[in-house]
Amino acid sequence: MTARRRNCDVLIVGGGPVGGLLACLLARGGLDIALVERGTRKASSAPDGNGDTRGYALAAGTVRLLDDVGYWQPLVTAAEPIRAVHVSRQGDFGSVVMDSKSQQVPALGQVVPAVRIDAMLADALSATGVERLEQTALETLEAAGDERREAVLAGPDGRHRLAARLVVAADGTASATRAAAGIEVQRRRYAADALVFDVRSARPHRGRAFERFTPEGPLALLPQPGGRLNVVWVAPPEVCEERAALAESERIAALQERFGWRLGRLRAAGPVARFPLELVRARRLYDRRMVLAGNAAHGLHPVAGQGLNLSLRDVAVLAGGVLAARDPGAPEVLAAYAQARKGDIDRVATVTDLLARGLPLGERLVPVALRRGMLLLDRIGPLRQFWAEQAMGLQPLPRRILRGLPPVPRETGTPASTAARTGEGK
Ligand SMILES: Cc1cc2nc3c(=O)[nH]c(=O)nc-3n(C[C@H](O)[C@H](O)[C@H](O)COP(=O)(O)OP(=O)(O)OC[C@H]3O[C@@H](n4cnc5c(N)ncnc54)[C@H](O)[C@@H]3O)c2cc1C
């Protein structure tokens, strides 16, 4: 039985970083937005966060984007600047170092805990007055004439129908919205999971990020404030399972053996979470009055720390296009978005996948790099260039439109709604 019906301009399914940021930007641009999230969001005052142990490496371009739209300041105290990135291979001498000085910038990027981004967006959503439907999931998408697409949603108080001029799938790699629109995906499960947790080191990290390629998979240590580092440790699923079950001291001893002693003794500094890794690519980015953004469009291996950076560029381009249009779901708006995003997504997904499968980047180059050690990578233009460019992430974005948004509204403390507004809204 249908509980309620309403219309809105844009319905966003998925309240992760992509859905959350997009909702804030479009609402500030004057559109009537509904945001549907299967789980619940926690505001910054929540003491326990949401259990996500990841520290996100945000490229300099992402930081600039967040700053342009007024959402970087609330994150500054939680962020650690990346001054240098050290790339090495276990068993080889030497490492490739990219530093902010050689790129002539104060920092290559910033590391921010996922829970802090989540909390910042929860606060921002409350302040912008976006209608949030929590513990609510999309069930199906139906036609609603030429002007709208109707979503059937299941929440705590039954089913509702929401007819939107545009439906955005921001519901992650297993997107139900994408499936409901019949958009197929290319999917490859890597023979790997990632264990993610924080450590402290005896020697200061001094803003250095470390990416170490080991025979079982890449191992990254990202600098965080307060002398902590976020570990992303990729290995076959059965190895991750064993390590996750180890006593903390044994797990850290195994980590130390693989990472080495360049930061002195490592100590555990928080809980462990495990993430299965896969490549997911949507075959197309839009359908009639619906569009994909973020992980719903492309789920990547975390080896290069690019998934969220790429996703937030989707948000910027989509928001720019929608805010400049009369009709947010017009076919030409969606086609322009897909066209604008294709190159960036193809490039980042392809190179990330190559790195994930063992640093090939051209079969001919690998044996040379492996034989002579990582120092040779310094001379492999495409790889070095990729690391530098992606660390910076300074691709062109519709900055003029985004910077022209009204200022960030002050916190109103509007609670999240668990039910759709009644009546024919628009
Ligand atoms: C181990 C690891 C480390 C990473 N590190 C980095 C990094 O350093 N830098 C970087 O740029 N990227 C990184 N990433 C990638 C980053 O996590 C993703 O790119 C990012 O989470 C994408 O955000 P999203 O909002 O599109 O999807 P998600 O974060 O998956 O959010 C989707 C949301 O949709 C909700 N949802 C799902 N289904 C439904 C439904 N049917 N109805 C309603 N709601 C639904 C979910 O509850 C969730 O809140 C990492 C990923 C992993 C796995």
Coordinates of C-alpha atoms and ligand atoms in Angstrom, one line a residue:
M1 CA 0.0 0.0 0.0
T2 CA 1.4 3.5 -0.9
A3 CA 1.6 5.7 2.2
R4 CA 2.4 9.1 0.6
R5 CA 3.0 10.8 -2.7
R6 CA 4.9 14.0 -3.5
N7 CA 6.8 15.7 -6.3
C8 CA 10.3 17.3 -6.2
D9 CA 12.9 18.7 -8.5
V10 CA 15.7 16.2 -7.8
L11 CA 15.5 12.9 -5.9
I12 CA 19.0 11.7 -4.8
V13 CA 19.2 8.0 -3.8
G14 CA 22.2 7.4 -1.4
G15 CA 23.4 9.7 1.3
G16 CA 27.1 8.9 1.1
P17 CA 29.6 11.7 0.4
V18 CA 28.4 12.0 -3.2
G19 CA 24.7 12.2 -2.5
G20 CA 25.2 14.4 0.5
L21 CA 27.4 17.0 -1.2
L22 CA 25.2 17.0 -4.3
A23 CA 22.1 17.5 -2.2
C24 CA 23.6 20.5 -0.4
L25 CA 24.8 22.2 -3.6
L26 CA 21.5 21.8 -5.5
A27 CA 19.5 22.9 -2.5
R28 CA 21.6 26.0 -2.1
G29 CA 21.0 26.6 -5.8
G30 CA 17.2 26.8 -5.0
L31 CA 16.0 23.4 -6.1
D32 CA 13.6 21.2 -4.1
I33 CA 15.7 18.2 -3.1
A34 CA 14.8 14.9 -1.5
L35 CA 17.6 12.6 -0.3
V36 CA 16.9 9.0 0.4
E37 CA 19.3 7.0 2.6
R38 CA 19.0 3.3 3.5
G39 CA 20.9 3.9 6.8
T40 CA 21.1 6.8 9.2
R41 CA 23.6 9.8 9.2
K42 CA 25.3 11.1 12.3
A43 CA 26.0 14.8 12.9
S44 CA 29.5 15.9 14.0
S45 CA 28.4 15.9 17.7
A46 CA 27.9 12.2 17.6
P47 CA 30.8 10.7 19.6
D48 CA 31.1 7.3 18.0
G49 CA 31.1 8.2 14.3
N50 CA 29.7 5.6 11.9
G51 CA 32.4 2.9 12.3
D52 CA 34.1 3.7 9.0
T53 CA 37.9 3.5 9.7
R54 CA 39.0 5.0 6.3
G55 CA 41.1 8.1 6.0
Y56 CA 40.4 9.6 2.7
A57 CA 43.3 11.0 0.6
L58 CA 41.8 14.1 -1.0
A59 CA 43.6 15.5 -4.0
A60 CA 44.5 19.2 -4.0
G61 CA 41.8 19.8 -6.6
T62 CA 39.2 18.2 -4.4
V63 CA 40.2 20.4 -1.5
R64 CA 39.9 23.4 -3.8
L65 CA 36.4 22.3 -4.9
L66 CA 35.2 21.9 -1.3
D67 CA 36.7 25.2 -0.4
D68 CA 35.0 26.9 -3.3
V69 CA 31.6 25.7 -2.0
G70 CA 32.3 26.5 1.6
Y71 CA 32.7 23.0 3.0
W72 CA 36.5 22.8 3.5
Q73 CA 36.7 25.1 6.6
P74 CA 34.8 22.7 8.8
L75 CA 37.2 19.9 7.9
V76 CA 40.5 21.8 8.4
T77 CA 41.1 20.7 12.0
A78 CA 40.6 17.0 11.0
A79 CA 42.9 17.2 7.9
E80 CA 46.6 16.4 7.5
P81 CA 48.4 17.9 4.5
I82 CA 50.3 15.4 2.3
R83 CA 53.8 16.9 1.8
A84 CA 55.2 13.9 -0.1
V85 CA 54.3 10.5 -1.5
H86 CA 56.8 7.7 -1.3
V87 CA 56.2 4.8 -3.7
S88 CA 58.3 1.7 -3.2
R89 CA 58.3 -2.1 -3.9
Q90 CA 59.1 -4.7 -1.3
G91 CA 62.4 -6.3 -2.1
D92 CA 63.7 -3.5 -4.4
F93 CA 65.9 -0.7 -3.4
G94 CA 64.9 2.9 -3.7
S95 CA 61.6 4.7 -4.0
V96 CA 59.9 7.2 -6.2
V97 CA 59.2 10.4 -4.2
M98 CA 56.7 13.1 -5.3
D99 CA 56.8 16.1 -3.1
S100 CA 54.8 19.3 -2.9
K101 CA 57.9 21.4 -3.5
S102 CA 58.6 19.9 -6.9
Q103 CA 54.9 20.5 -7.8
Q104 CA 55.2 24.1 -6.4
V105 CA 52.2 23.7 -4.1
P106 CA 51.9 23.8 -0.3
A107 CA 50.5 20.3 -0.2
L108 CA 49.8 17.5 -2.7
G109 CA 46.5 16.8 -1.0
Q110 CA 45.0 16.3 2.5
V111 CA 43.9 13.2 4.5
V112 CA 40.6 13.5 6.3
P113 CA 38.9 10.7 8.2
A114 CA 35.7 9.4 6.4
V115 CA 33.7 9.9 9.6
R116 CA 34.5 13.6 9.6
I117 CA 33.4 14.1 6.1
D118 CA 30.2 12.2 6.8
A119 CA 29.6 14.3 9.9
M120 CA 30.3 17.6 8.1
L121 CA 27.8 16.7 5.4
A122 CA 25.2 15.7 8.0
D123 CA 25.5 19.1 9.5
A124 CA 25.5 20.8 6.1
L125 CA 22.3 18.9 5.1
S126 CA 20.5 20.0 8.2
A127 CA 21.5 23.6 7.6
T128 CA 20.3 23.6 4.0
G129 CA 16.9 22.1 4.8
V130 CA 17.2 19.2 2.4
E131 CA 14.4 16.7 3.1
R132 CA 16.1 13.5 4.2
L133 CA 14.3 10.2 4.2
E134 CA 16.4 7.8 6.4
Q135 CA 16.1 4.1 6.8
T136 CA 14.4 4.3 3.4
A137 CA 15.5 2.4 0.3
L138 CA 14.6 2.7 -3.4
E139 CA 12.5 -0.3 -4.6
T140 CA 11.7 0.6 -8.2
L141 CA 11.7 3.3 -10.7
E142 CA 8.6 3.9 -12.8
A143 CA 7.7 6.2 -15.8
A144 CA 5.7 9.3 -14.8
G145 CA 5.1 11.0 -18.2
D146 CA 7.8 12.9 -20.1
E147 CA 8.5 15.4 -17.3
R148 CA 9.2 13.1 -14.3
R149 CA 10.5 9.8 -13.1
E150 CA 8.7 8.2 -10.2
A151 CA 10.5 6.3 -7.4
V152 CA 8.8 3.8 -5.1
L153 CA 10.5 4.0 -1.7
A154 CA 10.2 1.7 1.3
G155 CA 10.7 3.3 4.7
P156 CA 9.8 2.6 8.3
D157 CA 6.2 3.9 7.8
G158 CA 5.5 2.0 4.6
R159 CA 5.9 2.8 0.9
H160 CA 6.0 6.3 -0.7
R161 CA 6.1 7.5 -4.2
L162 CA 8.3 10.4 -5.2
A163 CA 8.1 11.9 -8.7
A164 CA 11.2 13.9 -9.6
R165 CA 12.3 15.8 -12.6
L166 CA 15.7 14.1 -12.1
V167 CA 16.6 11.0 -10.1
V168 CA 20.3 10.7 -9.2
A169 CA 21.7 7.3 -8.4
A170 CA 24.3 7.9 -5.7
D171 CA 23.7 4.6 -3.9
G172 CA 27.2 3.1 -4.4
T173 CA 28.6 0.1 -6.3
A174 CA 25.6 -2.1 -5.8
S175 CA 23.2 0.7 -6.9
A176 CA 19.6 -0.5 -6.8
T177 CA 18.7 2.7 -8.7
R178 CA 21.0 1.8 -11.5
A179 CA 19.6 -1.7 -11.7
A180 CA 16.0 -0.3 -11.7
A181 CA 16.8 1.8 -14.7
G182 CA 18.2 -1.3 -16.5
I183 CA 21.8 0.1 -16.8
E184 CA 24.2 -2.8 -17.0
V185 CA 27.7 -2.9 -15.4
Q186 CA 31.1 -4.3 -16.1
R187 CA 32.1 -6.0 -12.8
R188 CA 35.3 -7.6 -11.7
R189 CA 36.0 -8.8 -8.2
Y190 CA 39.7 -8.5 -7.4
A191 CA 41.2 -11.5 -5.6
A192 CA 41.8 -9.0 -2.8
D193 CA 40.3 -7.3 0.2
A194 CA 41.6 -4.3 2.2
L195 CA 42.1 -4.1 5.9
V196 CA 41.9 -0.5 7.1
F197 CA 43.0 0.8 10.5
D198 CA 45.0 3.5 12.3
V199 CA 48.5 3.2 13.7
R200 CA 50.9 5.5 15.5
S201 CA 54.6 5.5 14.7
A202 CA 57.6 6.1 16.9
R203 CA 59.1 8.6 14.4
P204 CA 56.9 11.5 13.1
H205 CA 55.4 10.9 9.6
R206 CA 56.1 14.6 8.7
G207 CA 53.2 14.6 6.2
R208 CA 54.6 11.7 4.2
A209 CA 52.3 9.2 2.6
F210 CA 53.7 5.7 1.8
E211 CA 52.6 3.4 -1.0
R212 CA 54.4 0.0 -0.9
F213 CA 53.8 -2.6 -3.6
T214 CA 54.2 -6.1 -2.0
P215 CA 53.8 -9.5 -3.8
E216 CA 50.4 -9.9 -2.1
G217 CA 49.1 -6.4 -2.9
P218 CA 49.7 -2.7 -2.2
L219 CA 50.1 -1.4 1.3
A220 CA 49.5 2.4 2.0
L221 CA 50.1 4.4 5.1
L222 CA 48.4 7.9 5.0
P223 CA 49.4 10.6 7.4
Q224 CA 46.8 11.9 9.8
P225 CA 46.7 14.6 12.5
G226 CA 48.0 13.8 16.0
G227 CA 50.8 11.5 14.7
R228 CA 48.5 8.8 13.4
L229 CA 48.6 7.1 10.1
N230 CA 45.7 5.3 8.3
V231 CA 46.8 1.9 7.0
V232 CA 45.2 0.4 3.8
W233 CA 46.5 -3.1 3.6
V234 CA 45.5 -5.1 0.5
A235 CA 45.9 -8.9 0.4
P236 CA 43.9 -12.0 -0.8
P237 CA 40.6 -12.3 1.1
E238 CA 41.7 -15.4 3.1
V239 CA 44.9 -13.6 4.2
C240 CA 42.8 -10.6 5.3
E241 CA 40.4 -12.8 7.2
E242 CA 43.3 -14.4 9.1
R243 CA 44.9 -11.0 9.8
A244 CA 41.7 -9.5 11.0
A245 CA 41.3 -12.4 13.5
L246 CA 44.9 -12.0 14.8
A247 CA 45.6 -10.4 18.2
E248 CA 46.4 -6.7 17.7
S249 CA 50.1 -7.1 18.6
E250 CA 50.5 -9.9 16.0
R251 CA 48.8 -8.0 13.3
I252 CA 51.1 -5.0 13.9
A253 CA 54.2 -7.2 13.9
A254 CA 53.1 -8.6 10.5
L255 CA 52.6 -5.0 9.2
Q256 CA 55.9 -3.9 10.5
E257 CA 57.6 -6.8 8.7
R258 CA 56.1 -5.7 5.4
F259 CA 56.4 -2.0 5.8
G260 CA 59.8 -1.9 7.4
W261 CA 61.2 0.5 10.0
R262 CA 61.4 3.9 8.2
L263 CA 58.9 5.3 10.8
G264 CA 60.3 3.3 13.7
R265 CA 58.0 1.0 15.8
L266 CA 54.3 1.0 14.8
R267 CA 51.5 0.7 17.4
A268 CA 47.8 0.0 16.9
A269 CA 45.5 3.0 17.3
G270 CA 42.0 1.9 16.5
P271 CA 39.6 -0.8 15.3
V272 CA 40.0 -2.7 12.0
A273 CA 37.5 -2.8 9.1
R274 CA 37.6 -5.0 6.1
F275 CA 36.5 -4.0 2.6
P276 CA 36.0 -6.4 -0.4
L277 CA 37.5 -4.9 -3.6
E278 CA 36.0 -4.8 -7.0
L279 CA 36.0 -2.8 -10.2
V280 CA 32.5 -1.7 -11.2
R281 CA 31.9 0.3 -14.4
A282 CA 28.4 1.3 -15.5
R283 CA 27.9 0.8 -19.3
R284 CA 26.3 4.2 -19.5
L285 CA 25.9 7.2 -17.2
Y286 CA 22.2 8.2 -17.7
D287 CA 18.8 7.0 -18.6
R288 CA 15.5 8.9 -19.0
R289 CA 15.4 11.5 -16.2
M290 CA 18.0 9.6 -14.2
V291 CA 21.7 9.8 -13.9
L292 CA 24.6 8.0 -12.1
A293 CA 27.2 9.7 -9.9
G294 CA 30.1 8.4 -7.8
N295 CA 30.4 4.7 -7.0
A296 CA 27.1 4.0 -8.7
A297 CA 28.9 4.9 -11.9
H298 CA 32.4 3.6 -11.1
G299 CA 33.7 1.6 -8.1
L300 CA 37.5 1.5 -8.1
H301 CA 40.3 -0.3 -6.3
P302 CA 41.7 2.0 -3.6
V303 CA 45.3 1.6 -4.7
A304 CA 45.7 5.2 -6.0
G305 CA 43.2 6.8 -3.5
Q306 CA 41.1 8.1 -6.4
G307 CA 37.5 6.9 -6.0
L308 CA 36.1 9.8 -4.0
N309 CA 38.2 12.4 -5.8
L310 CA 36.8 11.2 -9.1
S311 CA 33.3 11.0 -7.6
L312 CA 33.4 14.5 -6.3
R313 CA 34.3 15.7 -9.7
D314 CA 31.1 14.0 -10.9
V315 CA 29.3 16.0 -8.3
A316 CA 30.8 19.3 -9.4
V317 CA 30.1 18.8 -13.1
L318 CA 26.6 17.5 -12.5
A319 CA 25.7 20.3 -10.1
G320 CA 27.2 22.8 -12.5
G321 CA 25.1 21.5 -15.4
V322 CA 21.8 21.1 -13.4
L323 CA 22.1 24.5 -11.8
A324 CA 22.6 26.2 -15.2
A325 CA 19.6 24.4 -16.7
R326 CA 15.9 25.2 -16.7
D327 CA 15.0 21.6 -16.5
P328 CA 17.4 19.5 -14.3
G329 CA 16.5 16.2 -16.0
A330 CA 16.4 17.4 -19.6
P331 CA 18.1 14.9 -22.0
E332 CA 20.7 17.5 -23.2
V333 CA 21.7 18.2 -19.6
L334 CA 22.3 14.5 -18.9
A335 CA 24.1 13.9 -22.2
A336 CA 26.4 16.9 -21.6
Y337 CA 27.3 15.5 -18.1
A338 CA 28.0 12.0 -19.5
Q339 CA 30.1 13.5 -22.3
A340 CA 32.1 15.8 -19.9
R341 CA 32.8 13.0 -17.4
K342 CA 33.7 10.2 -19.8
G343 CA 37.4 11.0 -20.3
D344 CA 38.2 11.5 -16.7
I345 CA 36.4 8.3 -15.6
D346 CA 37.9 6.2 -18.4
R347 CA 41.4 7.4 -17.6
V348 CA 41.3 7.1 -13.8
A349 CA 39.5 3.7 -13.9
T350 CA 41.9 2.2 -16.5
V351 CA 45.1 3.3 -14.8
T352 CA 43.8 2.4 -11.3
D353 CA 42.9 -1.1 -12.6
L354 CA 46.4 -1.5 -14.1
L355 CA 48.0 -0.4 -10.9
A356 CA 45.7 -2.7 -8.9
R357 CA 46.8 -5.7 -11.0
G358 CA 50.5 -5.1 -10.2
L359 CA 52.0 -1.9 -11.6
P360 CA 52.1 -2.9 -15.3
L361 CA 51.4 0.3 -17.2
G362 CA 52.5 -1.2 -20.4
E363 CA 53.8 -4.7 -20.4
R364 CA 57.1 -3.8 -21.9
L365 CA 58.0 -1.4 -19.0
V366 CA 57.3 -3.8 -16.2
P367 CA 60.1 -6.2 -16.5
V368 CA 62.6 -3.3 -16.7
A369 CA 61.1 -1.6 -13.6
L370 CA 61.1 -4.9 -11.7
R371 CA 64.7 -5.8 -12.7
R372 CA 66.3 -2.4 -12.0
G373 CA 64.2 -1.3 -9.0
M374 CA 61.7 1.4 -8.4
L375 CA 64.2 4.2 -9.0
L376 CA 63.6 3.5 -12.7
L377 CA 60.0 4.5 -12.3
D378 CA 61.2 8.0 -11.8
R379 CA 62.0 7.9 -15.5
I380 CA 58.7 6.2 -16.6
G381 CA 56.9 9.3 -17.7
P382 CA 53.3 8.1 -17.9
L383 CA 53.4 6.5 -14.4
R384 CA 55.1 9.4 -12.7
Q385 CA 52.9 11.9 -14.5
F386 CA 49.8 9.9 -13.4
W387 CA 50.8 9.9 -9.8
A388 CA 51.6 13.6 -9.8
E389 CA 48.5 14.6 -11.7
Q390 CA 46.1 12.4 -9.7
A391 CA 47.7 13.5 -6.4
M392 CA 46.8 17.0 -7.5
G393 CA 43.5 16.3 -9.2
L394 CA 43.3 19.7 -10.8
Q395 CA 41.0 18.9 -13.7
P396 CA 38.8 21.8 -14.9
L397 CA 35.5 22.1 -13.1
P398 CA 32.6 24.5 -13.4
R399 CA 34.1 26.7 -10.6
R400 CA 32.3 29.9 -11.7
I401 CA 28.8 28.4 -11.2
L402 CA 29.7 26.7 -7.9
R403 CA 31.4 29.7 -6.4
G404 CA 28.4 31.7 -7.4
L405 CA 26.1 29.7 -5.0
P406 CA 24.6 31.5 -2.1
P407 CA 26.7 31.3 1.1
V408 CA 26.6 28.2 3.3
P409 CA 23.5 28.5 5.5
R410 CA 24.0 28.4 9.2
E411 CA 23.0 25.3 11.1
T412 CA 19.3 25.1 11.7
G413 CA 19.3 21.8 13.5
T414 CA 16.5 20.5 11.3
P415 CA 16.1 16.9 12.2
A416 CA 16.1 14.3 9.4
S417 CA 12.7 13.3 8.3
T418 CA 11.8 9.6 8.2
A419 CA 8.7 10.2 6.1
A420 CA 8.0 12.0 2.8
R421 CA 6.1 15.2 2.9
T422 CA 2.4 14.6 2.0
G423 CA 0.6 16.1 -0.9
E424 CA 1.6 17.2 -4.4
G425 CA 4.5 19.4 -3.5
K426 CA 5.1 21.0 -6.8
Ligands
LIG1 C1 39.5 0.8 1.5 C2 39.1 2.0 0.7 C3 39.8 3.1 0.8 C4 39.5 4.3 0.0 N1 40.3 5.4 0.1 C5 40.0 6.4 -0.7 C6 40.9 7.6 -0.7 O1 41.9 7.7 0.0 N2 40.6 8.6 -1.6 C7 39.5 8.5 -2.4 O2 39.4 9.5 -3.2 N3 38.7 7.5 -2.4 C8 38.9 6.4 -1.6 N4 38.1 5.3 -1.6 C9 36.9 5.4 -2.5 C10 35.6 6.0 -1.7 O3 35.3 5.2 -0.6 C11 34.4 6.0 -2.7 O4 34.8 6.6 -3.9 C12 33.3 6.8 -2.1 O5 32.8 6.1 -0.9 C13 32.1 7.0 -3.1 O6 31.0 7.6 -2.4 P1 29.5 7.4 -2.9 O7 28.7 8.4 -2.1 O8 29.4 7.3 -4.3 O9 29.2 5.9 -2.4 P2 29.1 5.3 -1.0 O10 30.1 5.9 -0.1 O11 29.1 3.8 -1.1 O12 27.6 5.7 -0.4 C14 26.5 5.1 -1.0 C15 25.3 5.4 0.0 O13 24.1 4.9 -0.5 C16 23.4 4.2 0.5 N5 22.5 3.2 -0.2 C17 22.9 2.1 -0.9 N6 21.8 1.5 -1.4 C18 20.8 2.2 -1.2 C19 19.4 2.1 -1.5 N7 18.9 1.1 -2.3 N8 18.5 3.1 -1.1 C20 19.0 4.2 -0.4 N9 20.3 4.3 0.0 C21 21.2 3.4 -0.4 C22 24.4 3.6 1.3 O14 23.9 3.3 2.6 C23 25.5 4.7 1.4 O15 25.3 5.6 2.4 C24 38.4 4.2 -0.8 C25 37.6 3.0 -0.9 C26 38.0 1.9 -0.1 C27 37.1 0.7 -0.2

